[in-house]
PDB file of C-alpha atoms in Angstrom:
ATOM      1  CA  ALA A   1     106.896 121.049  81.959  1.00  0.00           C
ATOM      2  CA  GLN A   2     105.698 117.544  81.282  1.00  0.00           C
ATOM      3  CA  LYS A   3     102.246 116.911  79.873  1.00  0.00           C
ATOM      4  CA  VAL A   4     100.207 113.876  78.864  1.00  0.00           C
ATOM      5  CA  THR A   5      97.128 114.133  76.685  1.00  0.00           C
ATOM      6  CA  GLN A   6      94.511 111.444  76.352  1.00  0.00           C
ATOM      7  CA  ALA A   7      92.050 113.000  73.963  1.00  0.00           C
ATOM      8  CA  GLN A   8      89.536 110.156  74.148  1.00  0.00           C
ATOM      9  CA  THR A   9      87.457 110.696  77.247  1.00  0.00           C
ATOM     10  CA  GLU A  10      85.188 107.688  76.785  1.00  0.00           C
ATOM     11  CA  ILE A  11      85.130 104.764  74.377  1.00  0.00           C
ATOM     12  CA  SER A  12      82.548 102.006  74.079  1.00  0.00           C
ATOM     13  CA  VAL A  13      83.030  98.903  71.960  1.00  0.00           C
ATOM     14  CA  VAL A  14      81.250  95.613  71.643  1.00  0.00           C
ATOM     15  CA  GLU A  15      82.968  92.613  73.157  1.00  0.00           C
ATOM     16  CA  LYS A  16      85.579  90.958  70.932  1.00  0.00           C
ATOM     17  CA  GLU A  17      86.252  94.139  68.998  1.00  0.00           C
ATOM     18  CA  ASP A  18      89.733  95.627  68.999  1.00  0.00           C
ATOM     19  CA  VAL A  19      90.207  99.051  70.557  1.00  0.00           C
ATOM     20  CA  THR A  20      93.097 101.523  70.618  1.00  0.00           C
ATOM     21  CA  LEU A  21      93.627 104.110  73.329  1.00  0.00           C
ATOM     22  CA  ASP A  22      95.661 107.127  72.329  1.00  0.00           C
ATOM     23  CA  CYS A  23      98.322 108.885  74.353  1.00  0.00           C
ATOM     24  CA  VAL A  24     100.389 111.902  73.344  1.00  0.00           C
ATOM     25  CA  TYR A  25     103.045 113.355  75.607  1.00  0.00           C
ATOM     26  CA  GLU A  26     105.257 116.433  75.891  1.00  0.00           C
ATOM     27  CA  THR A  27     108.592 116.603  77.655  1.00  0.00           C
ATOM     28  CA  ARG A  28     111.885 118.434  77.320  1.00  0.00           C
ATOM     29  CA  ASP A  29     113.769 115.493  78.799  1.00  0.00           C
ATOM     30  CA  THR A  30     115.794 113.384  76.399  1.00  0.00           C
ATOM     31  CA  THR A  31     115.329 110.299  78.544  1.00  0.00           C
ATOM     32  CA  TYR A  32     112.077 109.340  80.187  1.00  0.00           C
ATOM     33  CA  TYR A  33     109.649 106.523  80.887  1.00  0.00           C
ATOM     34  CA  LEU A  34     106.120 106.023  79.654  1.00  0.00           C
ATOM     35  CA  PHE A  35     103.527 103.965  81.473  1.00  0.00           C
ATOM     36  CA  TRP A  36     100.012 102.639  81.189  1.00  0.00           C
ATOM     37  CA  TYR A  37      97.885 101.954  84.240  1.00  0.00           C
ATOM     38  CA  LYS A  38      94.418 100.439  84.504  1.00  0.00           C
ATOM     39  CA  GLN A  39      91.917 101.638  87.113  1.00  0.00           C
ATOM     40  CA  PRO A  40      88.990  99.214  87.372  1.00  0.00           C
ATOM     41  CA  PRO A  41      85.791 100.132  89.207  1.00  0.00           C
ATOM     42  CA  SER A  42      87.385  98.955  92.457  1.00  0.00           C
ATOM     43  CA  GLY A  43      89.649 102.013  92.182  1.00  0.00           C
ATOM     44  CA  GLU A  44      93.133 100.572  92.561  1.00  0.00           C
ATOM     45  CA  LEU A  45      95.611 101.540  89.862  1.00  0.00           C
ATOM     46  CA  VAL A  46      97.124  98.485  88.220  1.00  0.00           C
ATOM     47  CA  PHE A  47     100.483  98.747  86.471  1.00  0.00           C
ATOM     48  CA  LEU A  48     100.384  97.453  82.891  1.00  0.00           C
ATOM     49  CA  ILE A  49     103.592  98.477  81.160  1.00  0.00           C
ATOM     50  CA  ARG A  50     106.671 100.696  81.368  1.00  0.00           C
ATOM     51  CA  ARG A  51     108.621 101.736  78.291  1.00  0.00           C
ATOM     52  CA  ASN A  52     111.831 103.771  78.293  1.00  0.00           C
ATOM     53  CA  SER A  53     112.541 106.403  75.691  1.00  0.00           C
ATOM     54  CA  PHE A  54     115.493 104.477  74.274  1.00  0.00           C
ATOM     55  CA  ASP A  55     113.394 101.543  73.222  1.00  0.00           C
ATOM     56  CA  GLU A  56     110.928 102.116  70.418  1.00  0.00           C
ATOM     57  CA  GLN A  57     110.153  98.473  69.873  1.00  0.00           C
ATOM     58  CA  ASN A  58     106.491  97.662  70.028  1.00  0.00           C
ATOM     59  CA  GLU A  59     105.499  95.267  72.743  1.00  0.00           C
ATOM     60  CA  ILE A  60     102.822  92.621  72.915  1.00  0.00           C
ATOM     61  CA  SER A  61     101.556  90.909  76.035  1.00  0.00           C
ATOM     62  CA  GLY A  62      98.688  88.565  75.376  1.00  0.00           C
ATOM     63  CA  ARG A  63      95.786  90.640  74.086  1.00  0.00           C
ATOM     64  CA  TYR A  64      97.586  93.909  74.898  1.00  0.00           C
ATOM     65  CA  SER A  65     100.021  95.699  72.614  1.00  0.00           C
ATOM     66  CA  TRP A  66     101.738  99.057  72.744  1.00  0.00           C
ATOM     67  CA  ASN A  67     102.978 101.239  69.907  1.00  0.00           C
ATOM     68  CA  PHE A  68     105.623 103.786  70.913  1.00  0.00           C
ATOM     69  CA  GLN A  69     106.537 106.391  68.301  1.00  0.00           C
ATOM     70  CA  LYS A  70     109.042 108.954  69.490  1.00  0.00           C
ATOM     71  CA  SER A  71     108.720 110.966  66.276  1.00  0.00           C
ATOM     72  CA  THR A  72     105.093 111.750  67.059  1.00  0.00           C
ATOM     73  CA  SER A  73     105.435 111.631  70.874  1.00  0.00           C
ATOM     74  CA  SER A  74     102.785 108.957  71.084  1.00  0.00           C
ATOM     75  CA  PHE A  75     102.417 105.786  73.106  1.00  0.00           C
ATOM     76  CA  ASN A  76      99.205 104.089  72.062  1.00  0.00           C
ATOM     77  CA  PHE A  77      97.650 101.029  73.650  1.00  0.00           C
ATOM     78  CA  THR A  78      95.637  98.424  71.777  1.00  0.00           C
ATOM     79  CA  ILE A  79      93.444  95.729  73.264  1.00  0.00           C
ATOM     80  CA  THR A  80      92.684  92.910  70.864  1.00  0.00           C
ATOM     81  CA  ALA A  81      89.494  90.855  71.167  1.00  0.00           C
ATOM     82  CA  SER A  82      88.222  92.968  74.044  1.00  0.00           C
ATOM     83  CA  GLN A  83      86.473  91.389  77.010  1.00  0.00           C
ATOM     84  CA  VAL A  84      84.046  92.763  79.574  1.00  0.00           C
ATOM     85  CA  VAL A  85      86.792  92.555  82.210  1.00  0.00           C
ATOM     86  CA  ASP A  86      88.732  95.155  80.229  1.00  0.00           C
ATOM     87  CA  SER A  87      86.150  97.786  81.226  1.00  0.00           C
ATOM     88  CA  ALA A  88      88.048 100.365  83.270  1.00  0.00           C
ATOM     89  CA  VAL A  89      89.663 103.770  83.124  1.00  0.00           C
ATOM     90  CA  TYR A  90      93.085 103.640  81.504  1.00  0.00           C
ATOM     91  CA  PHE A  91      95.774 106.185  82.282  1.00  0.00           C
ATOM     92  CA  CYS A  92      98.891 106.981  80.351  1.00  0.00           C
ATOM     93  CA  ALA A  93     101.717 108.494  82.410  1.00  0.00           C
ATOM     94  CA  LEU A  94     105.144 110.036  81.864  1.00  0.00           C
ATOM     95  CA  GLY A  95     108.023 109.787  84.303  1.00  0.00           C
ATOM     96  CA  GLY A  96     111.537 111.217  84.497  1.00  0.00           C
ATOM     97  CA  LEU A  97     114.656 109.096  84.624  1.00  0.00           C
ATOM     98  CA  ASN A  98     116.869 111.488  86.491  1.00  0.00           C
ATOM     99  CA  PHE A  99     117.389 111.316  90.219  1.00  0.00           C
ATOM    100  CA  GLY A 100     114.835 113.501  91.927  1.00  0.00           C
ATOM    101  CA  ASN A 101     112.536 113.601  88.906  1.00  0.00           C
ATOM    102  CA  GLU A 102     110.804 110.283  89.075  1.00  0.00           C
ATOM    103  CA  LYS A 103     107.296 111.448  89.723  1.00  0.00           C
ATOM    104  CA  LEU A 104     104.610 110.449  87.279  1.00  0.00           C
ATOM    105  CA  THR A 105     102.588 112.911  85.245  1.00  0.00           C
ATOM    106  CA  PHE A 106      99.278 111.344  84.308  1.00  0.00           C
ATOM    107  CA  GLY A 107      96.796 112.054  81.565  1.00  0.00           C
ATOM    108  CA  THR A 108      93.132 112.523  82.360  1.00  0.00           C
ATOM    109  CA  GLY A 109      92.321 108.947  81.450  1.00  0.00           C
ATOM    110  CA  THR A 110      90.109 107.149  78.958  1.00  0.00           C
ATOM    111  CA  ARG A 111      87.050 105.349  80.259  1.00  0.00           C
ATOM    112  CA  LEU A 112      86.650 102.126  78.282  1.00  0.00           C
ATOM    113  CA  THR A 113      83.360 100.258  78.350  1.00  0.00           C
ATOM    114  CA  ILE A 114      83.093  96.841  76.771  1.00  0.00           C
ATOM    115  CA  ILE A 115      79.523  96.004  75.874  1.00  0.00           C
ATOM    116  CA  PRO A 116      78.684  92.309  76.160  1.00  0.00           C
TER     117      PRO A 116
ATOM    118  CA  ASP B   1      99.406  90.545 101.271  1.00  0.00           C
ATOM    119  CA  THR B   2     102.622  92.005  99.889  1.00  0.00           C
ATOM    120  CA  GLY B   3     101.155  95.012  98.089  1.00  0.00           C
ATOM    121  CA  VAL B   4     100.908  98.655  99.136  1.00  0.00           C
ATOM    122  CA  SER B   5      98.344  99.192 101.885  1.00  0.00           C
ATOM    123  CA  GLN B   6      96.612 102.381 102.959  1.00  0.00           C
ATOM    124  CA  ASN B   7      94.515 103.226 105.980  1.00  0.00           C
ATOM    125  CA  PRO B   8      91.839 104.264 106.407  1.00  0.00           C
ATOM    126  CA  ARG B   9      90.135 103.465 103.132  1.00  0.00           C
ATOM    127  CA  HIS B  10      87.504 106.116 103.694  1.00  0.00           C
ATOM    128  CA  LYS B  11      87.466 109.209 105.865  1.00  0.00           C
ATOM    129  CA  ILE B  12      84.660 111.692 106.342  1.00  0.00           C
ATOM    130  CA  THR B  13      85.530 114.816 108.266  1.00  0.00           C
ATOM    131  CA  LYS B  14      84.138 118.232 108.945  1.00  0.00           C
ATOM    132  CA  ARG B  15      85.761 121.306 107.506  1.00  0.00           C
ATOM    133  CA  GLY B  16      88.469 122.612 109.773  1.00  0.00           C
ATOM    134  CA  GLN B  17      89.382 119.250 111.296  1.00  0.00           C
ATOM    135  CA  ASN B  18      92.773 117.594 110.929  1.00  0.00           C
ATOM    136  CA  VAL B  19      93.147 114.195 109.281  1.00  0.00           C
ATOM    137  CA  THR B  20      96.031 111.748 108.972  1.00  0.00           C
ATOM    138  CA  PHE B  21      96.451 108.930 106.479  1.00  0.00           C
ATOM    139  CA  ARG B  22      98.900 106.075 106.600  1.00  0.00           C
ATOM    140  CA  CYS B  23     100.664 104.206 103.801  1.00  0.00           C
ATOM    141  CA  ASP B  24     102.636 100.981 104.137  1.00  0.00           C
ATOM    142  CA  PRO B  25     104.744 100.362 101.023  1.00  0.00           C
ATOM    143  CA  ILE B  26     105.924  97.058  99.616  1.00  0.00           C
ATOM    144  CA  SER B  27     108.514  95.963 102.152  1.00  0.00           C
ATOM    145  CA  GLU B  28     111.694  96.172 100.090  1.00  0.00           C
ATOM    146  CA  HIS B  29     110.742  99.394  98.278  1.00  0.00           C
ATOM    147  CA  ASN B  30     112.815 102.409  99.213  1.00  0.00           C
ATOM    148  CA  ARG B  31     110.763 105.054  97.404  1.00  0.00           C
ATOM    149  CA  LEU B  32     107.316 106.149  98.483  1.00  0.00           C
ATOM    150  CA  TYR B  33     105.036 108.579  96.642  1.00  0.00           C
ATOM    151  CA  TRP B  34     101.823 110.408  97.446  1.00  0.00           C
ATOM    152  CA  TYR B  35      99.361 111.444  94.751  1.00  0.00           C
ATOM    153  CA  ARG B  36      95.920 113.015  94.826  1.00  0.00           C
ATOM    154  CA  GLN B  37      93.125 112.100  92.445  1.00  0.00           C
ATOM    155  CA  THR B  38      89.893 114.040  92.014  1.00  0.00           C
ATOM    156  CA  LEU B  39      86.850 112.819  90.145  1.00  0.00           C
ATOM    157  CA  GLY B  40      87.418 112.463  86.431  1.00  0.00           C
ATOM    158  CA  GLN B  41      91.098 113.334  86.626  1.00  0.00           C
ATOM    159  CA  GLY B  42      94.340 111.474  86.651  1.00  0.00           C
ATOM    160  CA  PRO B  43      96.441 111.295  89.805  1.00  0.00           C
ATOM    161  CA  GLU B  44      98.508 114.396  90.580  1.00  0.00           C
ATOM    162  CA  PHE B  45     101.874 114.181  92.275  1.00  0.00           C
ATOM    163  CA  LEU B  46     102.142 115.559  95.811  1.00  0.00           C
ATOM    164  CA  THR B  47     105.463 114.417  97.262  1.00  0.00           C
ATOM    165  CA  TYR B  48     107.910 111.564  97.453  1.00  0.00           C
ATOM    166  CA  PHE B  49     110.515 110.016  99.749  1.00  0.00           C
ATOM    167  CA  GLN B  50     113.628 108.005  99.286  1.00  0.00           C
ATOM    168  CA  ASN B  51     113.967 106.109 102.538  1.00  0.00           C
ATOM    169  CA  GLU B  52     113.236 108.763 105.156  1.00  0.00           C
ATOM    170  CA  ALA B  53     114.283 111.759 103.061  1.00  0.00           C
ATOM    171  CA  GLN B  54     111.577 113.850 101.406  1.00  0.00           C
ATOM    172  CA  LEU B  55     113.045 114.631  97.983  1.00  0.00           C
ATOM    173  CA  GLU B  56     110.372 116.723  96.304  1.00  0.00           C
ATOM    174  CA  LYS B  57     107.140 118.493  97.125  1.00  0.00           C
ATOM    175  CA  SER B  58     104.603 119.699  94.599  1.00  0.00           C
ATOM    176  CA  ARG B  59     103.252 123.217  94.664  1.00  0.00           C
ATOM    177  CA  LEU B  60      99.905 121.508  95.217  1.00  0.00           C
ATOM    178  CA  LEU B  61     101.102 120.683  98.712  1.00  0.00           C
ATOM    179  CA  SER B  62     100.110 123.754 100.679  1.00  0.00           C
ATOM    180  CA  ASP B  63     101.357 124.554 104.164  1.00  0.00           C
ATOM    181  CA  ARG B  64      98.382 122.658 105.571  1.00  0.00           C
ATOM    182  CA  PHE B  65      99.803 119.414 104.211  1.00  0.00           C
ATOM    183  CA  SER B  66     102.703 117.563 105.762  1.00  0.00           C
ATOM    184  CA  ALA B  67     104.132 114.149 105.042  1.00  0.00           C
ATOM    185  CA  GLU B  68     106.624 112.068 106.949  1.00  0.00           C
ATOM    186  CA  ARG B  69     108.406 108.775 106.609  1.00  0.00           C
ATOM    187  CA  PRO B  70     110.283 108.656 109.915  1.00  0.00           C
ATOM    188  CA  LYS B  71     111.996 105.288 109.674  1.00  0.00           C
ATOM    189  CA  GLY B  72     112.003 104.835 105.944  1.00  0.00           C
ATOM    190  CA  SER B  73     109.147 102.358 106.103  1.00  0.00           C
ATOM    191  CA  PHE B  74     105.540 103.561 106.428  1.00  0.00           C
ATOM    192  CA  SER B  75     104.526 107.123 105.695  1.00  0.00           C
ATOM    193  CA  THR B  76     101.850 109.463 107.001  1.00  0.00           C
ATOM    194  CA  LEU B  77     100.141 112.336 105.236  1.00  0.00           C
ATOM    195  CA  GLU B  78      98.468 114.908 107.458  1.00  0.00           C
ATOM    196  CA  ILE B  79      96.079 117.618 106.359  1.00  0.00           C
ATOM    197  CA  GLN B  80      95.412 120.363 108.856  1.00  0.00           C
ATOM    198  CA  ARG B  81      92.320 122.580 108.865  1.00  0.00           C
ATOM    199  CA  THR B  82      90.694 120.621 106.062  1.00  0.00           C
ATOM    200  CA  GLU B  83      88.755 122.440 103.366  1.00  0.00           C
ATOM    201  CA  GLN B  84      86.081 121.135 101.030  1.00  0.00           C
ATOM    202  CA  GLY B  85      88.551 121.371  98.173  1.00  0.00           C
ATOM    203  CA  ASP B  86      90.659 118.722  99.887  1.00  0.00           C
ATOM    204  CA  SER B  87      88.019 116.102  99.117  1.00  0.00           C
ATOM    205  CA  ALA B  88      89.753 113.585  96.865  1.00  0.00           C
ATOM    206  CA  MET B  89      91.291 110.146  96.711  1.00  0.00           C
ATOM    207  CA  TYR B  90      94.794 110.131  98.208  1.00  0.00           C
ATOM    208  CA  LEU B  91      96.982 107.502  96.619  1.00  0.00           C
ATOM    209  CA  CYS B  92     100.249 106.080  97.812  1.00  0.00           C
ATOM    210  CA  ALA B  93     102.734 104.281  95.587  1.00  0.00           C
ATOM    211  CA  SER B  94     106.094 102.652  96.142  1.00  0.00           C
ATOM    212  CA  SER B  95     108.994 101.672  93.955  1.00  0.00           C
ATOM    213  CA  LEU B  96     112.437 100.121  94.142  1.00  0.00           C
ATOM    214  CA  THR B  97     115.118 102.285  92.627  1.00  0.00           C
ATOM    215  CA  SER B  98     117.880  99.735  92.231  1.00  0.00           C
ATOM    216  CA  THR B  99     116.106  97.574  89.674  1.00  0.00           C
ATOM    217  CA  ARG B 100     112.784  98.845  88.361  1.00  0.00           C
ATOM    218  CA  LEU B 101     113.543 102.510  88.260  1.00  0.00           C
ATOM    219  CA  GLY B 102     110.356 104.501  88.001  1.00  0.00           C
ATOM    220  CA  GLU B 103     107.935 101.558  88.142  1.00  0.00           C
ATOM    221  CA  GLN B 104     105.454 102.501  90.822  1.00  0.00           C
ATOM    222  CA  TYR B 105     102.929 100.211  92.462  1.00  0.00           C
ATOM    223  CA  PHE B 106      99.843 101.839  93.931  1.00  0.00           C
ATOM    224  CA  GLY B 107      97.780 101.181  97.008  1.00  0.00           C
ATOM    225  CA  PRO B 108      93.971 101.210  97.100  1.00  0.00           C
ATOM    226  CA  GLY B 109      93.824 104.832  98.207  1.00  0.00           C
ATOM    227  CA  THR B 110      92.123 106.760 100.996  1.00  0.00           C
ATOM    228  CA  ARG B 111      88.982 108.581  99.943  1.00  0.00           C
ATOM    229  CA  LEU B 112      88.575 111.822 101.881  1.00  0.00           C
ATOM    230  CA  THR B 113      85.257 113.631 102.053  1.00  0.00           C
ATOM    231  CA  VAL B 114      85.200 117.018 103.743  1.00  0.00           C
ATOM    232  CA  THR B 115      81.724 118.199 104.690  1.00  0.00           C
TER     233      THR B 115
END
């Protein structure tokens, strides 16, 4: 069975600080996708990134960066120079690559509050 | 608006009543997913379609739940004889399998309250 653990339930940081959200996953699949979604107070899940299990390169997109380490089954997300607009619940998710197995398994989320 | 849309956005119903939700995916997307999210939890998978074919159903989807996608475009999710435990946000997502395999875009959700 697939499982995603986000051990940090809530994090609060002061604006402009850097913050890292942790994600650990379990799967028996050899190929899979990992995702991060943002859920702002409005409620709609916003896609941030998808990473496949073949590619362990870190990725940076503006103030966002992701560190994928297959050896530790982790896919952590860092926000640099945080802003108030980053306040939201962030979900890490795991998805299969095989036909018929493309549902997402989500973690319980980390609520991030940026204090102005 | 070219995103995923869901109607209604909110639904309040009495226990025992039937409810139906609608999801319109992004127009070129051939896969459509339903998830359920309760307070403080991540979304949980319910079912998904490729075109009009329902490919997988979660064990969470009891016999009171049924989903359809009759023409491979919009989808409906019906809950019969609602129970208070059905109160949740019901999320729809769509994806395109030929290019962005697995990348799902979500709608705003339908919040169901069963009284």
